[in-house]
mmCIF file of C-alpha atoms in Angstrom:
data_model
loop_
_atom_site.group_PDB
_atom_site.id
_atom_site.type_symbol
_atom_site.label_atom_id
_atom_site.label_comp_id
_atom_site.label_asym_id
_atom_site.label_seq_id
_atom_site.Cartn_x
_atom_site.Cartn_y
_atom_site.Cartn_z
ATOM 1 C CA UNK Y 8 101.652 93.997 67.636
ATOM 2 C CA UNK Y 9 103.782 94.619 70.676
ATOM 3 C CA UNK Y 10 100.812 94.875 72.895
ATOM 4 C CA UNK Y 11 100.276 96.982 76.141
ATOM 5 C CA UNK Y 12 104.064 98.171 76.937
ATOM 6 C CA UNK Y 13 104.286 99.812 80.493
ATOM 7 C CA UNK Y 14 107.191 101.098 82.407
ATOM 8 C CA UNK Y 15 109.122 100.573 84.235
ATOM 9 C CA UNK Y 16 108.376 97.277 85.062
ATOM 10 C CA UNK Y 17 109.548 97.666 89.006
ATOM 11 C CA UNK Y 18 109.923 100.725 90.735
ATOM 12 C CA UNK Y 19 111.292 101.255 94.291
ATOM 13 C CA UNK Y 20 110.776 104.950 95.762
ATOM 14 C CA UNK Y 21 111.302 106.589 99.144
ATOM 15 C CA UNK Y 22 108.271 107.768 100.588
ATOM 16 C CA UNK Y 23 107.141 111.223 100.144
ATOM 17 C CA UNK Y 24 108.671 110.464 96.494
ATOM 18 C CA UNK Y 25 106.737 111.671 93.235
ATOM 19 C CA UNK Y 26 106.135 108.084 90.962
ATOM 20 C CA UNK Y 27 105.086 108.307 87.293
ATOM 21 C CA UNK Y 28 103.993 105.123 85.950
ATOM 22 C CA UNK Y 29 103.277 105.246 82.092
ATOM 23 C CA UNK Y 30 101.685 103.227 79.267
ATOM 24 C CA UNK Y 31 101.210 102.707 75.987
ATOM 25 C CA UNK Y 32 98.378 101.292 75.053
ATOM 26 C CA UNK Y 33 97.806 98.788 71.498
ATOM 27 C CA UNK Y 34 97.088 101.162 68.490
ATOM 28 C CA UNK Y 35 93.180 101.535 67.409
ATOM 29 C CA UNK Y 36 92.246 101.080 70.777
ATOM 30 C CA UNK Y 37 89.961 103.944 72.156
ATOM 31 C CA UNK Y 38 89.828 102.856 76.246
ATOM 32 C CA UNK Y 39 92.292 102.709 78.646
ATOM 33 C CA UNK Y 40 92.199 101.557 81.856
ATOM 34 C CA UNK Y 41 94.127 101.854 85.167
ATOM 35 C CA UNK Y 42 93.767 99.070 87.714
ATOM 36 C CA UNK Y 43 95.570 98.234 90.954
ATOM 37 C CA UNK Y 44 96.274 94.906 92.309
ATOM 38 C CA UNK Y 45 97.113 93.895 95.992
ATOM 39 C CA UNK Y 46 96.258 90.848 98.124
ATOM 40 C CA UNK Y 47 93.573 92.682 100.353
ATOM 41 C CA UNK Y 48 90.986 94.139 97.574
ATOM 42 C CA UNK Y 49 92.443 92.157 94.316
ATOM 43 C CA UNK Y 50 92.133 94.439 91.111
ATOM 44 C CA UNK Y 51 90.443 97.410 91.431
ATOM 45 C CA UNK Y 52 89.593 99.600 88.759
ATOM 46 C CA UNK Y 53 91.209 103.484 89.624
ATOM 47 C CA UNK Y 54 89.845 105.276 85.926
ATOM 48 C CA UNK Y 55 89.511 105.080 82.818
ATOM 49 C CA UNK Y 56 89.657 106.820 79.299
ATOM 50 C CA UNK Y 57 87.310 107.062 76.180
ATOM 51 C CA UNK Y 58 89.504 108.454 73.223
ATOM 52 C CA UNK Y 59 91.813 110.260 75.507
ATOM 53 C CA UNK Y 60 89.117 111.637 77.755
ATOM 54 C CA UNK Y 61 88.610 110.580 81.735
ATOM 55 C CA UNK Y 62 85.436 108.733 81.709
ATOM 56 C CA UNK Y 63 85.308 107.790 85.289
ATOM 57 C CA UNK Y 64 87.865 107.883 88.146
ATOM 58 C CA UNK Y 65 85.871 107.022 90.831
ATOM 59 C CA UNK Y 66 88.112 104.487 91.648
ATOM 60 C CA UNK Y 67 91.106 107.079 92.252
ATOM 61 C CA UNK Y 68 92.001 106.318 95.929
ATOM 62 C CA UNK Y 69 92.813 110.004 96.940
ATOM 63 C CA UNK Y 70 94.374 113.586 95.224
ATOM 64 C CA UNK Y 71 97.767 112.185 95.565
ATOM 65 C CA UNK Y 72 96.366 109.900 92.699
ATOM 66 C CA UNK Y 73 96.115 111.739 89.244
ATOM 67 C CA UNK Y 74 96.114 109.989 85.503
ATOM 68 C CA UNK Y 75 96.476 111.604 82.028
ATOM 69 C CA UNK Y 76 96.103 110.689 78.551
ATOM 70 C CA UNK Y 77 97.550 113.317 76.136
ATOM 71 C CA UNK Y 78 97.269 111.599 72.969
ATOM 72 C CA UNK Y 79 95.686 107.900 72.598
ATOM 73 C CA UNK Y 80 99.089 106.169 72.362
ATOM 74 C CA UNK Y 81 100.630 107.280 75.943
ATOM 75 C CA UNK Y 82 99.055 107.231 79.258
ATOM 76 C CA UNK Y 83 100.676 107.962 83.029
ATOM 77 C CA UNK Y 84 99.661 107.582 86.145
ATOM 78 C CA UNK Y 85 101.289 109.494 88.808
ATOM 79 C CA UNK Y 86 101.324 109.429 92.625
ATOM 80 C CA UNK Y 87 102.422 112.567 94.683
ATOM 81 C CA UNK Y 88 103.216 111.750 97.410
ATOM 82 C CA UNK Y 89 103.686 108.338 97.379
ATOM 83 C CA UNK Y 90 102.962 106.250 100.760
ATOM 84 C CA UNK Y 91 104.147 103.176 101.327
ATOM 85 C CA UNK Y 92 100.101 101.282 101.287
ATOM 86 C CA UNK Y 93 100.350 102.686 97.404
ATOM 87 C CA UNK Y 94 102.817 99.607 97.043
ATOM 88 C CA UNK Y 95 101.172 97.339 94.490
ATOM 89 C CA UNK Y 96 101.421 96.075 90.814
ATOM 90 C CA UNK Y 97 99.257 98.918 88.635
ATOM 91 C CA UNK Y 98 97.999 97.428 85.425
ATOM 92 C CA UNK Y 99 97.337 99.383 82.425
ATOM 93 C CA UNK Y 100 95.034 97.864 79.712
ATOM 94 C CA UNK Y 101 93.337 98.705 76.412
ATOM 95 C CA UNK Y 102 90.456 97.566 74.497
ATOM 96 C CA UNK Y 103 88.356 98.612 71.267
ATOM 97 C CA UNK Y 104 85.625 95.348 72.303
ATOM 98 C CA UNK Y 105 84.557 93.290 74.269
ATOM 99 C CA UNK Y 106 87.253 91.857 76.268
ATOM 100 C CA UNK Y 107 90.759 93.966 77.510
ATOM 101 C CA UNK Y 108 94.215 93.452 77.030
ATOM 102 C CA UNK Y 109 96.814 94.205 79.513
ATOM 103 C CA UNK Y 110 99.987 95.246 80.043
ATOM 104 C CA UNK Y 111 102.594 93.096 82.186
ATOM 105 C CA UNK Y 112 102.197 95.635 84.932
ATOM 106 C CA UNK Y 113 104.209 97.740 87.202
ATOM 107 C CA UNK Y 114 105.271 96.623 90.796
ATOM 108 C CA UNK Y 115 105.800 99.413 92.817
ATOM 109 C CA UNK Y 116 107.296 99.369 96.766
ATOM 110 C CA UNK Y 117 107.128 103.088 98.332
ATOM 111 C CA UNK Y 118 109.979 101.589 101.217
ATOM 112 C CA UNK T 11 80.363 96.129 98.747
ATOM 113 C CA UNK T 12 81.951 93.329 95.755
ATOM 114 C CA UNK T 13 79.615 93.144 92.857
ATOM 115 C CA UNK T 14 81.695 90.333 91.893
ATOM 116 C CA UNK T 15 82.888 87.226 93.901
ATOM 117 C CA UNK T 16 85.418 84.664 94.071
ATOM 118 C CA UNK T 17 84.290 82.504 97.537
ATOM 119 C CA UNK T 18 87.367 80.262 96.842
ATOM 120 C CA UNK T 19 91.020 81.629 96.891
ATOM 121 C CA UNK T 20 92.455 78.485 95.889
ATOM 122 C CA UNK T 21 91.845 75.152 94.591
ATOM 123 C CA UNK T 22 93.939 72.075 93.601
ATOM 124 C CA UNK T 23 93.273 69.457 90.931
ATOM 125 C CA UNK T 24 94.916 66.217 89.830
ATOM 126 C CA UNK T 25 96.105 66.699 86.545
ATOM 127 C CA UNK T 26 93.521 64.883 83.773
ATOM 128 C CA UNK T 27 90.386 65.770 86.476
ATOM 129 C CA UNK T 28 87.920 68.385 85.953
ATOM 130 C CA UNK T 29 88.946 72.276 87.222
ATOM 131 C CA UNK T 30 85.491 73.742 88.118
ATOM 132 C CA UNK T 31 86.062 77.459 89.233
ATOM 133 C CA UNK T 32 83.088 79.424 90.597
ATOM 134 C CA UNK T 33 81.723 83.388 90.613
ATOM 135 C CA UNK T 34 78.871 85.016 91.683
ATOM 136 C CA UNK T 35 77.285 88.268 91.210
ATOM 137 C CA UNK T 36 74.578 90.761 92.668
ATOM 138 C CA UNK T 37 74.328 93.007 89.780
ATOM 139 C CA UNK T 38 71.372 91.432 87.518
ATOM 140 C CA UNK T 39 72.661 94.575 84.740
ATOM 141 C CA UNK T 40 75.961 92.952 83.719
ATOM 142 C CA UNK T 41 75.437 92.225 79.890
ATOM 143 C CA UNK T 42 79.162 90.406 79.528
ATOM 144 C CA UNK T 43 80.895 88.022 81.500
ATOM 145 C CA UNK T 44 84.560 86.944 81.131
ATOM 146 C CA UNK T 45 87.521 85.244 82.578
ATOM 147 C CA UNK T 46 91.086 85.914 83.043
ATOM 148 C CA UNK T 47 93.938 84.005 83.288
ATOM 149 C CA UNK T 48 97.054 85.423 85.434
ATOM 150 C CA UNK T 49 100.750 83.877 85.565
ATOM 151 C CA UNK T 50 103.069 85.676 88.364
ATOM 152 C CA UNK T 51 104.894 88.560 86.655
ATOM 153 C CA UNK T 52 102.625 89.058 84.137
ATOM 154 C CA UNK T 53 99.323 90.742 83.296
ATOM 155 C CA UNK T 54 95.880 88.991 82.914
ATOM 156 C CA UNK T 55 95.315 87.767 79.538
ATOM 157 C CA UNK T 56 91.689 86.779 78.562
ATOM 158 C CA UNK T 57 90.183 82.955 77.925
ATOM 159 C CA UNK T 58 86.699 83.188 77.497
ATOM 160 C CA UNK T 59 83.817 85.319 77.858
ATOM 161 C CA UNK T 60 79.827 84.556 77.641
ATOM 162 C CA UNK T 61 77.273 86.819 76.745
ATOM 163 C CA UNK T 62 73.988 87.672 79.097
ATOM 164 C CA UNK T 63 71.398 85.774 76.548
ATOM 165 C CA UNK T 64 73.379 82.617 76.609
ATOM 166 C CA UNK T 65 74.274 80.353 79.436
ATOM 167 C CA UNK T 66 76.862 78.573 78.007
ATOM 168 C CA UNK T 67 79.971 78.817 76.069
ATOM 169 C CA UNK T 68 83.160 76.526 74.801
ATOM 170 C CA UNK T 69 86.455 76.841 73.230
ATOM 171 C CA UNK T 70 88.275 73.189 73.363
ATOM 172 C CA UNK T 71 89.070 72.435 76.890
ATOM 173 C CA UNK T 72 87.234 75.276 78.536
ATOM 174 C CA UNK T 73 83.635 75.769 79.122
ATOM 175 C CA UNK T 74 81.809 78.508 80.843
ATOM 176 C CA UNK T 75 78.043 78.533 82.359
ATOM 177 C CA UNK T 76 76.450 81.128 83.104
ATOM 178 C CA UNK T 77 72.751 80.607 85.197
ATOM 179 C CA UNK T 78 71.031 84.304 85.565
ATOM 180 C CA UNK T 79 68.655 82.847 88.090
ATOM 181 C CA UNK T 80 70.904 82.023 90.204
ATOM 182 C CA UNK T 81 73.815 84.953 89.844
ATOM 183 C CA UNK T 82 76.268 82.163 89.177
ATOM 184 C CA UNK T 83 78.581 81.385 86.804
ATOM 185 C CA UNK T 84 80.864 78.892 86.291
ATOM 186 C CA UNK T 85 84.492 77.927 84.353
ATOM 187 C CA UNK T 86 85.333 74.225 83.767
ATOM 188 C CA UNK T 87 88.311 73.051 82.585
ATOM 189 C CA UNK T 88 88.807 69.411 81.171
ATOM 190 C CA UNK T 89 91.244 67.850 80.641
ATOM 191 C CA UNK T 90 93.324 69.969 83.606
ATOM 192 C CA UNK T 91 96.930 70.661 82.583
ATOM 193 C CA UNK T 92 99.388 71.726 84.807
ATOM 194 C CA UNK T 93 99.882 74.340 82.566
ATOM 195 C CA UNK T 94 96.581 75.847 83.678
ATOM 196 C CA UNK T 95 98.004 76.248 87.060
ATOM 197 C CA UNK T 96 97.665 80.353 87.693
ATOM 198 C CA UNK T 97 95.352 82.615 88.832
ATOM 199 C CA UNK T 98 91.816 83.078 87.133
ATOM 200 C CA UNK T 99 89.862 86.117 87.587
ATOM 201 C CA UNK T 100 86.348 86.237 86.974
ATOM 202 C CA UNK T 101 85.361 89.860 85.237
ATOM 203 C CA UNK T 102 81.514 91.318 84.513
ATOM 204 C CA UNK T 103 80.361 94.499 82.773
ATOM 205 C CA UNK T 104 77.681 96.303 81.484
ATOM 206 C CA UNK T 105 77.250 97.091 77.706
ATOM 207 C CA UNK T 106 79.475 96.265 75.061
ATOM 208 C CA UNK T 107 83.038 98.287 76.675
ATOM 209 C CA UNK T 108 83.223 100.407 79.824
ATOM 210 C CA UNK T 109 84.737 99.188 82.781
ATOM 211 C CA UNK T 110 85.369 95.184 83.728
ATOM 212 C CA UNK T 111 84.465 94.373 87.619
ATOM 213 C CA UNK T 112 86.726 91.605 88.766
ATOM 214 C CA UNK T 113 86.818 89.285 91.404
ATOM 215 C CA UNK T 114 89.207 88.761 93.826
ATOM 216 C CA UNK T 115 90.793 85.700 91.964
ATOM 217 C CA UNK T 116 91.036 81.944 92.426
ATOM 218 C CA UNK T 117 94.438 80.395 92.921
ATOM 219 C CA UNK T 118 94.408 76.834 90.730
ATOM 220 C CA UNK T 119 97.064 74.223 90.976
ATOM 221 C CA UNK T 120 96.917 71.388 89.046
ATOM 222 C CA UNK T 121 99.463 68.347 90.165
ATOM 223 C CA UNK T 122 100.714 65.949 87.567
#
């Protein structure tokens, strides 16, 4: 099992930029989550799917933020536009139980 | 307002002591509670979790307590290794799956 596999694994953009960050989440598992990670709030959850359907994204920071899951083996998040406080490692993880598994994360700079 | 806390961003221990790392909560609905272990460059992985009904758990070297009274629980590590030097993330939630709460992470260092 290859686990959680996002990409890319760093991203640089311009502000103003469009950023799609995607994931692929372990097979058999029917959530998937989004989280953020920075310094001042630590990981934050942003949404999360039940067998490809948004179960809550209260967590979403603004409309610039938007996440889909076509099929339950890919997942993106995408920012447009990007600002440079959405700089950040984004986590994707997946779980069928008790207890997640994440991905190695995306670091992401809006410069 | 943090349903889940980490008061201490850091803490170091001699290598062979005891690692006790602390979390508290406010929401008495949290059914599961778990902890995460986080190297730089690479995503949280899981180390142990502890059910609502219990208040304590252990797998080899690493204990958690959990006291509902109180809002508190607790992960101790013994023997420390300074291979558990990282970043551990306590995580709550209600129900079986849904989403995990985390705090906002406790730095550990363990010298040799």
């Amino acid at each position: 099992d290859a686990g959680v596999i996002q990409s890319p694994r760093h991203e640089v953009t311009e502000m103003g930029q469009e950023v799609t960050l995607r994931c692929k989440p372990i097979s058999g598992h029917d959530y998937l989550f989004w989280y953020r990670q920075t310094m001042m709030r630590g990981l934050e959850l942003l949404i999360y799917f039940n067998n490809n359907v948004p179960i809550d994204d209260s967590g979403m920071p603004e409309d610039r933020f938007s996440a889909k899951m076509p099929n339950a083996s890919f997942s993106t998040l995408k920012i447009q536009p990007s600002e440079p406080r959405d700089s950040a490692v984004y986590f994707c993880a997946s779980s069928s139980r008790v207890g997640y598994t994440f991905g190695s994360g995306t670091r992401l700079t809006v410069v | 307002d943090q349903q889940v806390k980490q008061n201490s961003p850091s803490l170091s221990v001699q290598e062979g002591r005891i690692s006790i790392l602390n979390c508290d909560y406010t929401n008495s609905m949290f059914d599961y509670f778990l902890w995460y272990k986080k190297y730089p460059a690479e995503g949280p992985t899981f180390l142990i979790s502890i059910s609502s009904i219990k208040d304590k758990n252990e797998d080899g070297r690493f204990t958690v307590f959990l006291n509902k009274s109180a809002k508190h629980l607790s992960l101790h590590i013994v023997p420390s290794q300074p291979g558990d030097s990282a970043v551990y993330f306590c995580a709550a939630m209600k129900g079986s799956q849904g989403n995990l709460i985390f705090g906002k992470g406790t730095k550990l260092s363990v010298k040799p």
